[in-house]
Every structure is written in C-alpha cells, then in structure tokens.
Coordinates of C-alpha atoms and ligand atoms in Angstrom, one line a residue:
M21 CA 51.4 -21.9 12.7
T22 CA 52.6 -24.1 15.5
P23 CA 52.1 -22.8 19.0
D24 CA 55.7 -23.2 20.1
S25 CA 57.1 -21.2 17.2
N26 CA 54.4 -18.6 17.7
N27 CA 56.2 -15.5 18.7
E28 CA 53.0 -13.7 19.6
V29 CA 52.8 -15.7 22.8
T30 CA 55.2 -15.3 25.7
E31 CA 55.3 -17.7 28.6
L32 CA 53.6 -16.4 31.7
I33 CA 53.3 -19.5 33.9
S34 CA 55.5 -22.5 33.2
A35 CA 54.3 -26.1 32.9
E36 CA 56.4 -26.9 36.0
A37 CA 54.8 -24.1 38.0
I38 CA 51.4 -25.2 37.0
S39 CA 51.9 -28.8 37.9
Q40 CA 53.3 -27.8 41.3
K41 CA 50.4 -25.6 42.0
V42 CA 47.8 -28.1 40.9
A43 CA 49.4 -30.7 43.2
E44 CA 49.1 -28.2 46.1
L45 CA 45.4 -27.4 45.3
G46 CA 44.7 -31.2 45.1
A47 CA 46.3 -31.8 48.4
Q48 CA 44.3 -29.0 50.0
I49 CA 41.0 -30.2 48.6
T50 CA 41.9 -33.7 49.8
R51 CA 42.3 -32.4 53.3
D52 CA 39.3 -30.1 53.3
Y53 CA 36.9 -32.8 52.0
K54 CA 38.2 -35.7 54.0
G55 CA 35.4 -38.2 54.4
K56 CA 33.3 -36.6 51.7
N57 CA 32.7 -37.5 48.1
P58 CA 32.8 -34.1 46.2
L59 CA 31.3 -33.7 42.8
M60 CA 33.8 -31.9 40.6
V61 CA 32.1 -29.8 37.9
G62 CA 34.4 -28.7 35.0
V63 CA 33.3 -25.7 33.0
L64 CA 33.9 -26.6 29.3
R65 CA 35.9 -26.0 27.4
G66 CA 38.6 -24.0 29.0
A67 CA 38.7 -25.9 32.3
V68 CA 39.2 -29.3 30.8
V69 CA 43.0 -29.5 31.1
F70 CA 43.1 -28.1 34.6
M71 CA 40.3 -30.4 35.6
A72 CA 42.1 -33.5 34.2
D73 CA 45.2 -32.7 36.2
L74 CA 43.4 -31.5 39.4
V75 CA 41.2 -34.6 39.8
R76 CA 44.3 -36.8 39.6
S77 CA 45.9 -34.9 42.4
I78 CA 42.9 -35.5 44.7
D79 CA 43.0 -38.6 46.9
L80 CA 39.2 -39.0 47.5
D81 CA 36.3 -40.8 46.1
I82 CA 35.1 -38.1 43.7
T83 CA 32.6 -37.9 40.8
I84 CA 33.1 -35.7 37.8
D85 CA 30.7 -33.9 35.5
F86 CA 30.9 -31.1 33.0
M87 CA 28.8 -28.2 31.8
A88 CA 29.4 -26.0 28.9
V89 CA 28.7 -22.3 28.8
S90 CA 29.7 -19.6 26.3
S91 CA 30.4 -16.1 27.3
Y92 CA 32.9 -14.7 24.9
G93 CA 32.2 -15.9 21.5
E94 CA 35.1 -15.2 19.2
S95 CA 36.0 -11.9 20.9
T96 CA 38.5 -11.3 23.7
K97 CA 36.0 -9.2 25.7
S98 CA 33.3 -10.4 28.0
S99 CA 29.9 -9.9 26.5
G100 CA 28.2 -10.4 29.9
V101 CA 25.8 -12.8 28.1
V102 CA 26.1 -16.4 29.4
R103 CA 24.5 -19.2 27.6
I104 CA 24.2 -22.8 29.0
Q105 CA 25.2 -25.1 26.1
K106 CA 25.4 -28.3 28.0
D107 CA 23.9 -28.9 31.4
L108 CA 25.0 -31.4 34.1
D109 CA 24.0 -35.0 34.1
E110 CA 24.5 -35.5 37.8
D111 CA 21.9 -34.6 40.5
L112 CA 23.3 -31.9 42.7
K113 CA 20.9 -32.3 45.6
G114 CA 22.9 -32.9 48.8
R115 CA 26.3 -33.0 47.0
H116 CA 29.4 -31.1 47.8
V117 CA 30.1 -29.4 44.6
I118 CA 33.5 -28.0 43.5
L119 CA 33.1 -25.9 40.3
V120 CA 36.4 -26.0 38.3
E121 CA 37.1 -22.9 36.2
D122 CA 40.0 -21.9 34.0
I123 CA 40.0 -18.2 34.7
I124 CA 37.8 -15.7 36.5
D125 CA 37.9 -12.4 34.6
T126 CA 34.9 -10.1 35.2
G127 CA 33.3 -12.9 37.3
L128 CA 30.1 -12.6 35.3
T129 CA 30.2 -16.2 34.1
L130 CA 30.9 -17.5 37.5
S131 CA 28.1 -15.6 39.2
Y132 CA 25.6 -16.8 36.6
I133 CA 26.7 -20.4 37.0
L134 CA 26.6 -20.3 40.8
D135 CA 23.1 -18.9 40.9
Y136 CA 22.0 -21.4 38.3
L137 CA 23.3 -24.4 40.3
A138 CA 22.4 -23.2 43.7
A139 CA 18.7 -23.7 42.9
R140 CA 19.4 -27.5 42.8
E141 CA 20.2 -27.5 46.5
P142 CA 23.7 -28.8 46.7
A143 CA 25.0 -29.4 50.3
S144 CA 27.8 -27.0 49.6
M145 CA 29.4 -25.3 46.6
C146 CA 32.8 -23.7 46.1
V147 CA 35.0 -22.8 43.2
A148 CA 38.6 -23.8 42.2
A149 CA 40.0 -21.5 39.6
L150 CA 43.4 -21.9 37.9
M151 CA 43.6 -18.1 37.4
V152 CA 42.0 -15.0 38.7
R153 CA 42.6 -11.5 37.4
E154 CA 44.7 -9.5 39.8
L155 CA 42.7 -6.4 39.6
E156 CA 39.3 -8.0 40.1
E157 CA 38.3 -6.3 43.4
D158 CA 35.5 -8.5 44.7
V159 CA 36.2 -12.0 43.7
N160 CA 33.2 -14.1 44.6
E161 CA 33.6 -15.4 48.1
S162 CA 32.9 -18.9 46.8
V163 CA 36.3 -19.0 45.1
K164 CA 38.2 -21.0 47.7
Y165 CA 41.0 -22.5 45.6
I166 CA 43.0 -20.1 43.4
G167 CA 46.0 -21.2 41.4
F168 CA 47.5 -17.9 40.1
P169 CA 46.5 -14.2 40.3
I170 CA 47.4 -12.9 36.8
P171 CA 47.9 -9.5 35.2
D172 CA 45.5 -8.0 32.7
D173 CA 47.0 -9.8 29.6
F174 CA 44.8 -12.1 27.5
V175 CA 46.1 -15.5 28.3
V176 CA 46.2 -18.8 26.3
G177 CA 47.3 -22.4 26.8
Y178 CA 46.6 -25.1 29.3
G179 CA 43.0 -25.2 28.2
L180 CA 42.5 -21.5 27.4
D181 CA 42.0 -20.4 23.8
I182 CA 41.9 -17.5 21.5
A183 CA 39.2 -18.1 18.9
G184 CA 39.5 -21.9 19.5
R185 CA 43.3 -22.1 19.2
L186 CA 46.2 -22.7 21.5
R187 CA 44.4 -24.7 24.2
N188 CA 47.0 -27.5 23.9
L189 CA 50.0 -25.5 25.1
R190 CA 51.5 -27.0 28.2
Y191 CA 52.1 -23.6 29.7
V192 CA 50.1 -20.4 30.1
G193 CA 51.2 -17.7 27.8
A194 CA 50.3 -14.1 27.4
L195 CA 49.2 -12.8 24.0
K196 CA 51.4 -9.9 22.9
K197 CA 49.2 -6.8 22.4
T198 CA 49.5 -5.7 18.8
Ligands
LIG3 P1 34.2 -13.7 32.9 O1 32.8 -13.9 32.8 O2 34.6 -12.3 32.5 O3 34.8 -14.0 34.3 O4 35.0 -14.6 31.9 C1 35.2 -15.9 32.2 C2 35.5 -16.8 31.0 O5 36.0 -16.0 29.9 C3 36.6 -17.8 31.4 O6 36.0 -19.0 31.9 C4 37.3 -18.0 30.1 O7 36.7 -19.0 29.3 C5 37.1 -16.7 29.3 N1 38.3 -15.8 29.5 C6 38.5 -14.8 30.3 N2 39.7 -14.2 30.2 C7 40.3 -15.0 29.3 C8 41.7 -15.0 28.8 O8 42.5 -14.2 29.1 N3 42.0 -16.0 27.9 C9 41.1 -16.9 27.5 N4 39.8 -17.0 27.9 C10 39.5 -16.0 28.8
LIG4 MG1 35.6 -20.7 30.7

C-alpha cells in the first residue's frame, strides 16, 4: 500500500503550508535567540522531519541532539507511560534548550521530558511543537513555538506514524475513522 494512493488518509495540512510555517518559526527563533547558541533537542522519532526542516530555517550557530521516548506503543491512545529509550549526548548545563516535538496531545510526554531535563540545569528551556491539539486546555507554558492547532483526528505524515507507517508523507493527513 503506497501512502499516496491510500484513501484512508485525507490531507489536513499541505506540504506548502508546513514549509511556510516552519520558515516563520525558524525566523522567530532566529530573532528570539540572537547572540545565543541554542541546543535543539529533537524527540525521536516523530519530530525528525520537522527538526530537519526547522534547523535549516534558523540562522544561528546551533547544536542539535536527539532523545528517544516511547509513549504510545502500537496503539493510537496515550498510555501515560513514558520510557526514555535514548538519552541526550550533550551536556545541558547552562545551555538554552529548545525541545522540538511533533505533536502535543495530552501533554503527558512533554511534562515528563521537561521535568527530566530540568534537573540538568539548562539556562533556559522551551518547546517548539509542529502541532498542538486544539482542545487541550492547559498547554504547558513552555510551549513557545506552535505550528498548527489541530482537531481531534489521529494524524500521520511529516514524521508522524501509525504503527510505524506513513512517516514519509510530505503533508500531514488525518486518518479516516473507521
Ligand atoms: P502525549 O503524551 O499525549 O502529548 O503524546 C505525545 C506523543 O504521542 C507525540 O509526540 C506523538 O509521538 C504521539 N502522538 C500523539 N498524537 C498523535 C497523532 O495524532 N498521530 C501520531 N502520533 C501521535
Ligand atoms: Mg513523539
């Protein structure tokens, strides 16, 4: 089954809209961190596509690192259980950290990661998320850069998966509820 001929997925955010938004976020980060050298931390695996585009739209001397967590397993519902599968290689002490996330759904994963990293005494920490659930009432105040508020559909593409598939779509699509 090739993603583009997959009629279970309907386009929600076009590749063009994503690239325009990512450029805006990059420009904003460039302004906000002028004179600083932020450490961009991508949360594997979902954030990898967003991260790759975002860092190239930032005109600063940056460092990148990745961590891997799992929260969903093969299901489409948050289990609330976050497991660190790969930790960072960089030392966070005194660094300006920008955590790059694909989507904030319940916010459980994010809260866990922020607490976990705060203990390493970064100079500052904030979050750039490509998508945030529209109905999420108290999005963590650390979430400073948001690409798109999105409805309650399960989304795939541009890094996001369903059971490991469809991460390589250029757009973000919604899975049709069956
Ligand atoms: P949270 O802990 O509920 O905020 O879930 C966050 C993580 O779950 C995200 O970083 C994604 O990896 C995954 N996730 C949440 N919603 C979706 C979705 O609609 N599609 C794909 N992955 C999702
Ligand atoms: Mg994720």
